[in-house]
């Protein structure tokens, strides 16, 4: 399972997983030692706290995949920065997004040749929970 997670980002580690009904829940954490403040670009290695953030990823073995990351909140020590803390961000997961970039790309790829309703139906049958409006937005 760690290899699946490393395909998403080499600086992630697999912690544990559970399979409940048609969904695989994978718990992960970031192993990045320094995290860049998105507001000022200053690097920080001081963790303030962690919180759980969950999002959907590509299906595995016809099961939906929900990833739960122990997302870190870091201190920004740059005295010129307007923010004292910030959440770690990832280039494969848009800010506040509930889906990975690679899953969004797959939804777009499948949707290009059919209507959003047909795409949503097809994706749901193929173990990605997605609605028509999400397909349209993407
Ligand atoms: Zn900063």
PDB file of C-alpha atoms and ligand atoms in Angstrom, residues 37-42 76 78 81-83 86, ligand 1:
ATOM      1  CA  UNK A  37       4.517  28.824   3.800  1.00  0.00           C
ATOM      2  CA  UNK A  38       2.048  29.490   0.915  1.00  0.00           C
ATOM      3  CA  UNK A  39       1.836  33.160   1.899  1.00  0.00           C
ATOM      4  CA  UNK A  40       5.499  34.192   2.071  1.00  0.00           C
ATOM      5  CA  UNK A  41       7.525  31.212   0.815  1.00  0.00           C
ATOM      6  CA  UNK A  42       9.441  30.837   4.097  1.00  0.00           C
ATOM      7  CA  UNK A  76       5.546  30.492  10.006  1.00  0.00           C
ATOM      8  CA  UNK A  78       8.884  34.885   9.224  1.00  0.00           C
ATOM      9  CA  UNK A  81       4.539  37.314   7.150  1.00  0.00           C
ATOM     10  CA  UNK A  82       0.883  38.116   7.811  1.00  0.00           C
ATOM     11  CA  UNK A  83       0.236  34.543   8.960  1.00  0.00           C
ATOM     12  CA  UNK A  86      -0.473  27.725   7.768  1.00  0.00           C
TER      13      UNK A  86
HETATM   14 ZN1  LIG B   1       4.699  32.927   6.002  1.00  0.00          ZN
END
